[in-house]
CSV table of C-alpha atoms and ligand atoms in Angstrom, one decimal:
chain,number,residue,atom,x,y,z
A,4,MET,CA,-0.7,0.4,-34.8
A,5,ARG,CA,3.0,-1.3,-34.2
A,6,THR,CA,3.0,-4.5,-32.4
A,7,ALA,CA,4.4,-5.1,-28.9
A,8,ARG,CA,6.8,-7.4,-27.9
A,9,PHE,CA,8.9,-9.4,-25.2
A,10,THR,CA,10.1,-12.6,-24.8
A,11,LEU,CA,9.9,-14.7,-21.0
A,12,ASP,CA,13.0,-16.7,-20.2
A,13,PRO,CA,12.9,-18.8,-16.8
A,14,ALA,CA,16.5,-18.0,-17.0
A,15,PHE,CA,16.1,-14.4,-16.1
A,16,THR,CA,14.5,-13.8,-13.4
A,17,VAL,CA,14.1,-10.6,-11.2
A,18,GLY,CA,13.3,-11.6,-8.0
A,19,THR,CA,10.7,-13.7,-5.7
A,20,VAL,CA,7.7,-11.8,-4.6
A,21,ASP,CA,7.7,-11.2,-0.5
A,22,PRO,CA,3.4,-12.2,0.0
A,23,ARG,CA,3.6,-8.4,2.0
A,24,LEU,CA,3.8,-6.7,-1.6
A,25,PHE,CA,0.0,-7.1,-1.4
A,26,GLY,CA,-0.1,-5.0,2.2
A,27,SER,CA,-2.3,-2.4,2.9
A,28,PHE,CA,-3.4,0.5,5.4
A,29,VAL,CA,-5.8,1.1,8.0
A,30,GLU,CA,-5.5,5.0,9.4
A,31,HIS,CA,-8.0,6.2,12.3
A,32,LEU,CA,-8.8,8.9,9.0
A,33,GLY,CA,-12.7,9.8,8.4
A,34,ARG,CA,-14.7,6.5,8.1
A,35,CYS,CA,-11.3,4.6,7.3
A,36,VAL,CA,-12.1,2.3,10.9
A,37,TYR,CA,-15.6,3.8,11.8
A,38,THR,CA,-18.8,2.9,10.0
A,39,GLY,CA,-15.8,1.2,7.4
A,40,VAL,CA,-14.3,-1.7,8.9
A,41,PHE,CA,-15.6,-1.6,12.5
A,42,GLU,CA,-19.3,-0.6,12.9
A,43,PRO,CA,-21.4,-2.2,15.4
A,44,GLY,CA,-25.4,-2.2,15.0
A,45,HIS,CA,-24.3,-2.7,11.5
A,46,PRO,CA,-26.5,-5.9,10.6
A,47,THR,CA,-23.3,-8.2,9.5
A,48,ALA,CA,-21.5,-6.9,12.2
A,49,ASP,CA,-20.2,-9.5,14.3
A,50,ALA,CA,-19.9,-9.1,18.3
A,51,ASP,CA,-16.9,-7.4,18.5
A,52,GLY,CA,-18.2,-5.1,15.8
A,53,ILE,CA,-16.0,-5.9,12.7
A,54,ARG,CA,-18.9,-5.8,9.2
A,55,GLY,CA,-18.9,-9.0,8.0
A,56,ASP,CA,-19.5,-7.3,4.7
A,57,VAL,CA,-16.1,-5.5,4.7
A,58,LEU,CA,-14.4,-8.9,6.0
A,59,ASP,CA,-15.5,-10.9,3.3
A,60,LEU,CA,-14.1,-8.2,0.7
A,61,VAL,CA,-11.1,-7.6,2.4
A,62,ARG,CA,-10.4,-11.2,2.1
A,63,GLU,CA,-11.4,-11.6,-1.7
A,64,LEU,CA,-8.5,-8.2,-2.1
A,65,GLY,CA,-6.4,-10.8,-1.0
A,66,VAL,CA,-4.4,-7.5,1.5
A,67,THR,CA,-1.4,-9.4,3.8
A,68,ALA,CA,0.3,-6.9,5.8
A,69,VAL,CA,-2.0,-4.1,7.4
A,70,ARG,CA,-0.1,-1.0,8.8
A,71,TYR,CA,-2.2,0.7,11.6
A,72,PRO,CA,-2.7,3.3,12.9
A,73,GLY,CA,-1.3,5.5,10.9
A,74,GLY,CA,-0.6,8.0,8.7
A,75,ASN,CA,-0.3,11.3,10.3
A,76,PHE,CA,-2.6,9.8,13.0
A,77,VAL,CA,-0.1,7.8,14.3
A,78,SER,CA,2.2,11.9,14.9
A,79,GLY,CA,-0.1,12.2,17.9
A,80,TYR,CA,-1.2,8.9,18.9
A,81,ARG,CA,-1.2,7.6,22.4
A,82,TRP,CA,-1.6,3.2,22.4
A,83,GLU,CA,-2.8,3.0,26.3
A,84,ASP,CA,-5.4,5.8,24.5
A,85,SER,CA,-6.8,2.5,22.9
A,86,VAL,CA,-6.8,-0.4,25.3
A,87,GLY,CA,-8.7,-1.5,28.5
A,88,PRO,CA,-12.4,-0.7,29.0
A,89,VAL,CA,-13.9,0.5,25.6
A,90,GLU,CA,-16.1,2.9,28.0
A,91,GLU,CA,-13.1,4.4,30.3
A,92,ARG,CA,-11.0,5.0,26.9
A,93,PRO,CA,-10.7,9.4,26.2
A,94,ARG,CA,-11.8,11.1,23.5
A,95,ARG,CA,-8.4,13.2,21.9
A,96,LEU,CA,-8.4,15.3,18.9
A,97,ASP,CA,-6.9,14.2,16.0
A,98,LEU,CA,-4.4,17.4,14.8
A,99,ALA,CA,-4.1,15.7,11.2
A,100,TRP,CA,-7.6,15.4,10.4
A,101,ARG,CA,-9.1,17.7,12.6
A,102,SER,CA,-11.4,15.3,14.1
A,103,THR,CA,-12.0,13.9,17.1
A,104,GLU,CA,-10.7,10.3,17.9
A,105,THR,CA,-13.1,8.3,20.2
A,106,ASN,CA,-10.7,5.0,20.4
A,107,ARG,CA,-13.5,2.7,20.3
A,108,PHE,CA,-11.4,0.6,18.6
A,109,GLY,CA,-7.9,0.6,19.6
A,110,LEU,CA,-5.0,-1.9,19.7
A,111,SER,CA,-7.0,-4.8,20.4
A,112,GLU,CA,-9.5,-4.8,18.4
A,113,TYR,CA,-7.1,-3.9,15.3
A,114,ILE,CA,-5.1,-7.4,16.0
A,115,SER,CA,-8.4,-8.8,16.3
A,116,PHE,CA,-10.1,-7.9,13.1
A,117,LEU,CA,-6.3,-9.0,11.8
A,118,ARG,CA,-6.6,-12.5,13.1
A,119,LYS,CA,-10.9,-12.5,11.6
A,120,ILE,CA,-9.0,-12.2,8.2
A,121,GLY,CA,-6.8,-14.8,8.4
A,122,PRO,CA,-3.3,-16.2,8.7
A,123,GLN,CA,-2.6,-14.2,6.0
A,124,ALA,CA,-2.9,-11.1,7.9
A,125,GLU,CA,0.4,-9.4,9.1
A,126,PRO,CA,0.6,-6.4,11.4
A,127,MET,CA,2.6,-3.8,10.4
A,128,MET,CA,2.5,-1.2,13.6
A,129,ALA,CA,4.0,2.3,13.5
A,130,LEU,CA,5.2,4.0,15.6
A,131,ASN,CA,4.8,7.8,17.0
A,132,LEU,CA,8.0,9.3,16.6
A,133,GLY,CA,6.5,13.1,16.0
A,134,THR,CA,5.6,13.6,20.0
A,135,ARG,CA,6.6,10.6,21.2
A,136,GLY,CA,10.1,8.8,21.6
A,137,VAL,CA,11.9,6.1,22.9
A,138,ALA,CA,10.2,5.1,26.4
A,139,GLU,CA,6.5,5.2,24.4
A,140,ALA,CA,8.3,3.0,21.5
A,141,LEU,CA,9.3,0.5,24.2
A,142,GLN,CA,6.3,0.5,26.6
A,143,LEU,CA,4.2,-0.2,22.9
A,144,GLN,CA,6.7,-3.1,21.9
A,145,GLU,CA,6.6,-4.8,25.6
A,146,TYR,CA,2.2,-4.2,26.1
A,147,ALA,CA,1.9,-6.0,22.2
A,148,ASN,CA,4.6,-8.7,22.1
A,149,HIS,CA,6.2,-9.8,26.0
A,150,PRO,CA,4.2,-12.9,26.8
A,151,GLY,CA,4.0,-11.8,30.8
A,152,GLY,CA,5.2,-11.4,34.2
A,153,THR,CA,5.7,-7.9,33.6
A,154,ALA,CA,3.6,-4.6,34.8
A,155,LEU,CA,2.8,-4.2,30.7
A,156,SER,CA,2.4,-7.3,29.4
A,157,ASP,CA,0.5,-8.2,32.3
A,158,LEU,CA,-2.1,-5.4,31.5
A,159,ARG,CA,-2.5,-6.8,28.2
A,160,ALA,CA,-3.6,-9.7,29.9
A,161,GLU,CA,-6.1,-8.0,32.3
A,162,HIS,CA,-7.6,-6.2,28.9
A,163,GLY,CA,-8.3,-10.0,27.7
A,164,ASP,CA,-5.7,-10.4,25.7
A,165,LYS,CA,-3.6,-13.1,27.2
A,166,ASP,CA,-1.6,-14.5,24.0
A,167,PRO,CA,0.6,-11.6,22.9
A,168,PHE,CA,0.2,-9.7,19.5
A,169,GLY,CA,3.2,-11.0,18.4
A,170,ILE,CA,4.2,-8.1,16.0
A,171,ARG,CA,7.2,-8.4,13.8
A,172,LEU,CA,7.3,-5.3,11.3
A,173,TRP,CA,6.9,-1.7,13.0
A,174,CYS,CA,7.4,1.4,10.7
A,175,LEU,CA,9.5,3.7,13.0
A,176,GLY,CA,7.1,7.4,12.6
A,177,ASN,CA,5.4,8.2,9.4
A,178,GLU,CA,6.3,10.9,7.1
A,179,MET,CA,9.0,13.4,9.3
A,180,ASP,CA,10.4,14.8,6.5
A,181,GLY,CA,7.4,16.4,5.9
A,182,PRO,CA,6.3,19.9,7.7
A,183,TRP,CA,2.6,19.0,7.9
A,184,GLN,CA,3.9,16.2,10.2
A,185,THR,CA,3.1,16.8,14.0
A,186,GLY,CA,6.8,16.9,15.5
A,187,HIS,CA,8.4,17.0,11.8
A,188,LYS,CA,12.2,16.9,12.1
A,189,THR,CA,15.2,17.4,10.1
A,190,ALA,CA,16.8,14.1,8.7
A,191,ALA,CA,19.7,14.7,11.0
A,192,GLU,CA,17.3,14.9,14.2
A,193,TYR,CA,15.1,12.1,12.8
A,194,GLY,CA,18.1,9.8,11.6
A,195,ARG,CA,19.1,9.7,15.5
A,196,THR,CA,15.6,9.3,17.1
A,197,ALA,CA,15.5,6.3,14.6
A,198,ALA,CA,18.2,5.2,15.0
A,199,GLU,CA,17.8,4.9,19.2
A,200,THR,CA,14.4,3.4,19.2
A,201,ALA,CA,15.4,1.1,16.6
A,202,ARG,CA,18.5,0.2,19.1
A,203,ALA,CA,15.9,-0.2,22.6
A,204,MET,CA,13.5,-1.8,20.5
A,205,ARG,CA,15.9,-5.0,19.2
A,206,GLN,CA,17.2,-4.9,22.8
A,207,LEU,CA,13.7,-5.9,23.9
A,208,ASP,CA,14.0,-8.2,20.5
A,209,PRO,CA,16.7,-8.8,18.1
A,210,GLY,CA,13.9,-10.2,15.9
A,211,VAL,CA,12.0,-7.5,15.1
A,212,GLN,CA,11.3,-5.8,11.3
A,213,LEU,CA,12.4,-2.1,11.0
A,214,VAL,CA,11.0,0.6,8.8
A,215,ALA,CA,12.8,4.0,8.9
A,216,CYS,CA,11.2,6.9,7.1
A,217,GLY,CA,12.2,7.9,3.4
A,218,SER,CA,10.9,11.1,2.2
A,219,SER,CA,7.1,11.4,1.4
A,220,GLY,CA,7.5,11.8,-1.8
A,221,ARG,CA,10.0,12.1,-4.5
A,222,SER,CA,9.5,15.9,-4.7
A,223,MET,CA,10.4,16.7,-1.7
A,224,PRO,CA,13.1,19.2,-1.7
A,225,THR,CA,14.8,17.1,0.5
A,226,PHE,CA,14.7,13.4,-1.3
A,227,ALA,CA,17.5,11.4,-1.4
A,228,GLU,CA,19.3,13.7,1.3
A,229,TRP,CA,17.2,12.7,3.5
A,230,GLU,CA,17.4,8.7,2.8
A,231,ALA,CA,21.4,9.1,3.0
A,232,THR,CA,21.3,10.8,6.3
A,233,VAL,CA,18.8,8.9,7.9
A,234,LEU,CA,20.4,5.5,6.2
A,235,GLN,CA,23.8,6.7,7.4
A,236,GLU,CA,22.5,7.1,11.3
A,237,THR,CA,20.2,3.9,10.8
A,238,TYR,CA,21.6,1.4,8.3
A,239,ASP,CA,23.0,-1.3,10.8
A,240,LEU,CA,19.8,-1.3,13.1
A,241,VAL,CA,16.8,-1.3,10.6
A,242,ASP,CA,15.5,-3.9,7.6
A,243,TYR,CA,13.5,-1.3,5.7
A,244,ILE,CA,13.0,3.0,4.1
A,245,SER,CA,10.1,4.0,3.1
A,246,LEU,CA,8.1,5.3,0.4
A,247,HIS,CA,5.0,7.2,-0.2
A,248,ALA,CA,3.7,8.0,-3.4
A,249,TYR,CA,0.5,9.0,-5.2
A,250,TYR,CA,-1.3,9.9,-8.3
A,251,GLU,CA,-3.3,11.9,-10.0
A,252,PRO,CA,-3.7,13.9,-13.4
A,253,LEU,CA,-3.0,17.4,-13.2
A,254,ASP,CA,-4.2,20.1,-15.3
A,255,GLY,CA,-5.9,17.6,-17.2
A,256,ASP,CA,-2.9,16.1,-18.3
A,257,VAL,CA,-4.2,12.6,-18.5
A,258,ASP,CA,-1.4,11.3,-21.2
A,259,SER,CA,0.8,11.8,-18.3
A,260,PHE,CA,-1.5,10.2,-15.2
A,261,LEU,CA,-1.3,7.1,-17.2
A,262,ALA,CA,2.3,7.1,-17.3
A,263,SER,CA,3.0,7.5,-13.7
A,264,ALA,CA,4.7,4.4,-13.6
A,265,VAL,CA,7.2,5.8,-15.3
A,266,ASP,CA,8.0,7.7,-11.8
A,267,MET,CA,7.3,5.5,-9.5
A,268,GLU,CA,9.7,3.1,-10.8
A,269,SER,CA,12.4,5.9,-11.1
A,270,PHE,CA,11.7,6.5,-7.8
A,271,ILE,CA,12.1,3.3,-6.0
A,272,GLU,CA,15.5,3.1,-8.2
A,273,ASP,CA,16.1,5.8,-6.9
A,274,VAL,CA,15.7,4.8,-3.5
A,275,VAL,CA,18.1,2.0,-3.9
A,276,ALA,CA,20.5,3.5,-5.6
A,277,THR,CA,21.1,6.3,-2.3
A,278,CYS,CA,20.5,2.8,0.0
A,279,ASP,CA,23.5,0.8,-2.2
A,280,HIS,CA,25.4,4.0,-1.6
A,281,VAL,CA,24.9,4.4,1.7
A,282,GLY,CA,26.1,0.4,1.9
A,283,ALA,CA,29.3,0.9,0.0
A,284,ARG,CA,30.6,4.3,2.1
A,285,LEU,CA,30.0,1.9,5.6
A,286,LYS,CA,31.6,-0.9,3.7
A,287,SER,CA,28.6,-3.4,4.9
A,288,ARG,CA,27.7,-6.6,3.0
A,289,LYS,CA,23.8,-5.4,4.2
A,290,LYS,CA,21.6,-4.5,1.9
A,291,ILE,CA,18.7,-2.5,2.5
A,292,ASN,CA,15.3,-3.2,1.0
A,293,LEU,CA,12.0,-0.8,0.5
A,294,SER,CA,9.2,-0.5,2.1
A,295,PHE,CA,6.0,1.5,-0.8
A,296,ASP,CA,4.1,1.4,2.5
A,297,GLU,CA,1.4,4.4,1.1
A,298,TRP,CA,1.3,4.3,-3.0
A,299,ASN,CA,-2.1,4.9,-4.9
A,300,VAL,CA,-4.0,7.1,-7.2
A,301,TRP,CA,-5.4,9.8,-5.2
A,302,TYR,CA,-7.2,13.4,-6.3
A,303,MET,CA,-5.5,14.7,-3.2
A,304,SER,CA,-5.7,18.1,-4.5
A,305,ARG,CA,-9.4,18.2,-3.6
A,306,THR,CA,-8.4,17.1,0.2
A,307,GLU,CA,-6.1,20.8,1.8
A,308,GLU,CA,-9.3,22.2,1.6
A,309,GLN,CA,-12.0,19.2,2.7
A,310,VAL,CA,-9.6,19.1,6.5
A,311,SER,CA,-9.4,22.7,6.9
A,312,ALA,CA,-12.9,23.0,6.7
A,313,LEU,CA,-13.5,20.8,9.6
A,314,ASP,CA,-14.7,21.6,13.0
A,315,TRP,CA,-13.3,18.1,15.2
A,316,PRO,CA,-16.0,16.1,13.6
A,317,GLU,CA,-15.9,12.0,15.0
A,318,ALA,CA,-15.5,10.3,11.2
A,319,PRO,CA,-16.2,12.7,8.8
A,320,ARG,CA,-16.2,11.3,4.8
A,321,LEU,CA,-13.2,13.0,4.1
A,322,LEU,CA,-11.0,11.4,1.2
A,323,GLU,CA,-13.4,9.2,-0.5
A,324,ASP,CA,-12.0,8.9,-4.0
A,325,SER,CA,-14.7,7.4,-6.3
A,326,TYR,CA,-12.2,5.4,-9.2
A,327,SER,CA,-13.0,5.3,-11.9
A,328,VAL,CA,-11.9,2.9,-15.4
A,329,LEU,CA,-8.8,5.7,-16.3
A,330,ASP,CA,-7.7,5.5,-12.4
A,331,ALA,CA,-8.3,1.6,-12.0
A,332,VAL,CA,-5.5,1.2,-15.3
A,333,VAL,CA,-3.1,3.8,-13.5
A,334,PHE,CA,-3.7,2.1,-10.4
A,335,GLY,CA,-2.9,-1.4,-12.5
A,336,SER,CA,0.1,-0.1,-13.7
A,337,LEU,CA,1.5,0.9,-10.5
A,338,LEU,CA,1.1,-2.5,-9.2
A,339,ILE,CA,3.2,-3.7,-12.4
A,340,ALA,CA,6.2,-1.3,-11.0
A,341,LEU,CA,6.5,-2.8,-7.8
A,342,LEU,CA,6.1,-6.6,-9.4
A,343,ARG,CA,8.8,-4.9,-11.6
A,344,HIS,CA,10.8,-4.0,-8.5
A,345,ALA,CA,9.9,-7.8,-6.8
A,346,ASP,CA,13.8,-7.4,-6.2
A,347,ARG,CA,14.3,-4.8,-3.7
A,348,VAL,CA,10.1,-3.6,-2.7
A,349,ALA,CA,9.5,-6.7,-0.2
A,350,VAL,CA,6.4,-4.6,1.7
A,351,ALA,CA,4.3,-2.2,-0.1
A,352,CYS,CA,0.8,-1.5,1.5
A,353,LEU,CA,-1.6,0.1,-0.8
A,354,ALA,CA,-3.7,3.6,1.0
A,355,GLN,CA,-6.2,2.9,1.7
A,356,LEU,CA,-8.1,-0.2,3.1
A,357,VAL,CA,-12.0,1.4,3.5
A,358,ASN,CA,-13.9,3.9,1.9
A,359,VAL,CA,-10.6,6.6,2.8
A,360,ILE,CA,-8.9,6.6,-1.6
A,361,ALA,CA,-9.8,3.0,-0.9
A,362,PRO,CA,-10.9,-0.4,-3.1
A,363,ILE,CA,-14.1,-1.1,-0.6
A,364,MET,CA,-16.5,1.4,-0.1
A,365,THR,CA,-19.8,1.2,2.6
A,366,GLU,CA,-22.5,2.7,3.6
A,367,PRO,CA,-23.2,3.4,6.9
A,368,GLY,CA,-25.9,1.1,7.8
A,369,GLY,CA,-26.1,-0.2,4.4
A,370,PRO,CA,-24.0,-2.1,1.8
A,371,ALA,CA,-20.4,-2.4,0.5
A,372,TRP,CA,-18.8,-2.3,-2.6
A,373,ARG,CA,-16.4,-2.9,-4.9
A,374,GLN,CA,-14.5,0.1,-6.5
A,375,THR,CA,-12.7,-0.5,-10.1
A,376,THR,CA,-9.2,-0.6,-8.0
A,377,PHE,CA,-10.7,-3.6,-6.5
A,378,PHE,CA,-10.0,-5.8,-9.3
A,379,PRO,CA,-6.7,-5.2,-10.3
A,380,PHE,CA,-4.8,-5.7,-6.0
A,381,ALA,CA,-7.2,-8.9,-6.2
A,382,GLN,CA,-6.1,-10.3,-9.1
A,383,ALA,CA,-2.3,-9.4,-8.5
A,384,SER,CA,-1.9,-10.6,-5.2
A,385,LYS,CA,-4.0,-14.2,-6.4
A,386,TYR,CA,-1.3,-15.0,-9.4
A,387,GLY,CA,0.9,-12.6,-8.7
A,388,ARG,CA,2.9,-15.0,-6.1
A,389,GLY,CA,5.9,-16.6,-6.9
A,390,GLU,CA,9.1,-14.9,-9.5
A,391,VAL,CA,9.2,-12.4,-11.3
A,392,LEU,CA,10.1,-12.9,-14.5
A,393,ASP,CA,12.2,-9.9,-16.3
A,394,VAL,CA,10.2,-8.2,-19.2
A,395,ARG,CA,11.9,-6.0,-21.4
A,396,VAL,CA,9.2,-4.4,-23.8
A,397,ASP,CA,9.5,-3.7,-27.4
A,398,SER,CA,6.5,-1.1,-27.2
A,399,PRO,CA,5.0,2.2,-29.6
A,400,THR,CA,5.0,4.7,-27.8
A,401,TYR,CA,3.6,7.7,-26.8
A,402,ALA,CA,4.3,11.6,-25.9
A,403,THR,CA,3.9,12.6,-22.6
A,404,GLU,CA,4.7,16.1,-21.1
A,405,LYS,CA,6.1,14.6,-17.6
A,406,TYR,CA,7.8,12.0,-18.9
A,407,GLY,CA,9.3,12.6,-22.8
A,408,GLU,CA,7.9,9.4,-24.4
A,409,ALA,CA,6.5,6.5,-22.9
A,410,ASP,CA,5.6,3.0,-23.9
A,411,LEU,CA,2.0,2.3,-24.3
A,412,LEU,CA,2.7,-1.7,-23.1
A,413,HIS,CA,3.5,-1.7,-19.9
A,414,ALA,CA,3.6,-5.2,-18.4
A,415,THR,CA,5.6,-7.9,-15.9
A,416,ALA,CA,4.9,-11.2,-15.8
A,417,VAL,CA,4.9,-14.0,-12.5
A,418,ARG,CA,5.9,-17.9,-12.7
A,419,GLY,CA,4.2,-19.5,-10.2
A,420,GLU,CA,5.0,-22.4,-8.3
A,421,ASP,CA,3.4,-24.9,-10.0
A,422,GLY,CA,4.8,-23.5,-13.2
A,423,THR,CA,1.9,-21.4,-14.5
A,424,VAL,CA,2.9,-18.2,-15.8
A,425,THR,CA,0.6,-15.2,-15.1
A,426,VAL,CA,1.1,-11.5,-17.5
A,427,PHE,CA,0.2,-8.9,-16.4
A,428,ALA,CA,0.1,-5.8,-18.6
A,429,VAL,CA,-1.8,-2.4,-19.3
A,430,ASN,CA,-2.4,-0.9,-22.7
A,431,ARG,CA,-2.0,2.4,-22.3
A,432,SER,CA,-3.4,4.6,-25.7
A,433,ARG,CA,-6.6,5.7,-25.0
A,434,THR,CA,-7.9,4.7,-28.2
A,435,GLU,CA,-6.1,2.4,-29.9
A,436,PRO,CA,-6.2,-1.2,-29.5
A,437,LEU,CA,-2.7,-2.7,-29.0
A,438,PRO,CA,-1.4,-6.1,-30.6
A,439,LEU,CA,0.8,-7.7,-28.4
A,440,ASP,CA,3.3,-11.1,-29.1
A,441,VAL,CA,5.3,-12.4,-26.7
A,442,ALA,CA,7.8,-15.1,-27.3
A,443,LEU,CA,8.2,-18.2,-24.4
A,444,ASN,CA,11.8,-20.4,-24.2
A,445,GLY,CA,11.7,-22.8,-22.0
A,446,LEU,CA,8.4,-22.5,-20.1
A,447,GLY,CA,7.1,-25.2,-21.0
A,448,LEU,CA,3.3,-23.9,-21.4
A,449,THR,CA,1.0,-24.7,-23.7
A,450,SER,CA,-2.0,-23.1,-23.0
A,451,VAL,CA,-3.9,-20.0,-22.1
A,452,THR,CA,-6.1,-20.9,-19.5
A,453,GLY,CA,-7.4,-17.2,-18.7
A,454,HIS,CA,-7.6,-13.4,-19.9
A,455,SER,CA,-9.6,-10.6,-17.8
A,456,VAL,CA,-9.3,-7.2,-19.3
A,457,LEU,CA,-10.1,-4.3,-17.3
A,458,ALA,CA,-11.7,-2.3,-19.8
A,459,ASP,CA,-14.9,0.5,-20.5
A,460,ALA,CA,-16.0,2.1,-23.7
A,461,ASP,CA,-16.7,5.0,-20.5
A,462,PRO,CA,-12.8,5.4,-19.2
A,463,ASP,CA,-14.6,7.5,-16.1
A,464,ALA,CA,-17.3,4.5,-15.9
A,465,ARG,CA,-17.2,3.8,-12.2
A,466,ASN,CA,-19.0,1.9,-9.6
A,467,THR,CA,-21.3,3.8,-6.7
A,468,LEU,CA,-23.9,2.9,-4.4
A,469,ALA,CA,-26.4,3.2,-6.5
A,470,GLU,CA,-24.8,0.7,-9.1
A,471,PRO,CA,-21.9,-0.9,-7.6
A,472,GLU,CA,-21.6,-3.4,-10.3
A,473,ARG,CA,-21.1,-0.9,-13.1
A,474,VAL,CA,-17.7,-1.4,-14.5
A,475,VAL,CA,-16.0,-6.1,-13.8
A,476,PRO,CA,-13.7,-7.4,-15.3
A,477,HIS,CA,-14.8,-9.2,-18.7
A,478,ALA,CA,-12.6,-12.0,-20.9
A,479,GLY,CA,-10.2,-10.6,-23.4
A,480,GLU,CA,-10.9,-12.6,-26.8
A,481,GLY,CA,-8.6,-14.3,-29.4
A,482,THR,CA,-6.0,-14.8,-26.9
A,483,THR,CA,-4.0,-17.8,-27.9
A,484,LEU,CA,-0.7,-19.3,-27.6
A,485,ASP,CA,1.1,-21.6,-30.6
A,486,GLY,CA,4.3,-23.2,-31.0
A,487,GLY,CA,5.8,-21.2,-27.9
A,488,ARG,CA,4.0,-17.8,-29.2
A,489,LEU,CA,1.4,-15.6,-26.9
A,490,THR,CA,-0.2,-13.3,-29.1
A,491,ALA,CA,-3.3,-11.1,-27.4
A,492,VAL,CA,-5.3,-7.7,-28.9
A,493,LEU,CA,-4.9,-5.2,-25.6
A,494,GLU,CA,-8.1,-3.0,-25.3
A,495,PRO,CA,-7.9,0.6,-25.3
A,496,LEU,CA,-6.9,1.5,-21.6
A,497,SER,CA,-7.3,-1.3,-20.6
A,498,TRP,CA,-5.8,-3.4,-17.6
A,499,ASN,CA,-5.3,-7.2,-19.0
A,500,VAL,CA,-4.4,-10.5,-16.7
A,501,ILE,CA,-3.8,-13.2,-18.8
A,502,ARG,CA,-2.9,-16.9,-17.4
A,503,LEU,CA,-0.8,-19.7,-19.3
A,504,ALA,CA,0.7,-23.3,-17.8
B,12,AHR,O1,-2.8,8.2,3.2
B,12,AHR,C1,-3.1,9.4,3.9
B,12,AHR,C2,-2.1,10.2,4.5
B,12,AHR,O2,-1.0,10.7,3.1
B,12,AHR,C3,-1.6,9.8,5.4
B,12,AHR,O3,-2.4,9.6,6.3
B,12,AHR,C4,0.1,10.2,5.2
B,12,AHR,O4,0.7,9.5,5.4
B,12,AHR,C5,0.1,10.4,3.8
B,12,AHR,O5,0.3,12.1,3.8
């Protein structure tokens, strides 16, 4: 196999990583909340019903911003149902997931969960712009953030939350371009609603950060036109536009699946170009950045049937995908794609956090465990902080049906404040090891302090309730740094984290 090469030089950087790139997402969907995050009576649960074993794993995962409460769920959400005495909260139909929502876990419980995770966890609250509008958004903002002395802020205090929640980051609806969305709108309709909501919210607090809905996927027929129309209305009023993308191997095409990040990177670049085009049209100096607030591997083609068969159960088992080593390698490559665009992607949310297409799984009354995708995320969040270096690979390629010739090597590198550098790299070859040679210019690096590998002789290996630690990262062998050159051999189908000091 030909050697893959690139050069690292501190003079060539992409941008600084916003910690919120390692966000996640908790939706009232399936068992993400109930028996996931929240399970009163579970042996590890605290007095508020938060599972201690899950909390420990969430901390280890290193999530920052946590988007809530949906997703499709939010487009029928009535925030006032989710606050106040639990026994008085109404049960409601959740049209998005054909389930019954008990509202036992609500806004206050979400904020308290975040506070338990630690100071790195930041709220990211989605607003219902499907069945509701400006008035309800303002009411929620006042209830959540106003210090006191008004009906809604005093109501929060009466409900036991004297301190305001301090929610800074808000999503103006969810996937409003999707015909499946309750209250689905055209781009022009949504653009107006988003602009009016944003304007009013800024009247209450000019410091809010707002995310306008972009397309729910790059393959939507309205993609790009949707972004342009929405931004034409909202450019001066919002900070970010959202992107959502999920990948799965379709028709057994594993080679294209392995190159999913090629699509993700083009998607990001298309949205950046659209934002900048609208900015140019408006003669604005402002840049709109990106909130990739739903991304993951998701075996979505299996989901539709599951949902339509439901008869309004509480917290059913839904979207509980089990992730293989192959999935984790693709997942790692998606993380690399996000880091490679850290100059414009400010926020990203792994969808979702627990049980629902998630890195953490739980059994009601039983244990919690890490899926294969847990490891790339935890490592990227831990070591992917700082300045992203510009990585241009010279790599052998392979043929894919969807994306033509794709590089076997997908890589990025992040330089921490202490001068250490971490290389994140994926070998997409299913059969061959990939020799890697990296020239290190002017970085003052002299040693390899670690090479962690996620790979397995069985690409379908996964962690399960019965075998929760079947897949864990292992140490790479023979990785050296000598005379300013890093050399390594990347195992077939592998995710690699190489740390240099
Ligand atoms: O994350 C699962 C679902 O995917 C979300 O509810 C929705 O926004 C998207 O279509």
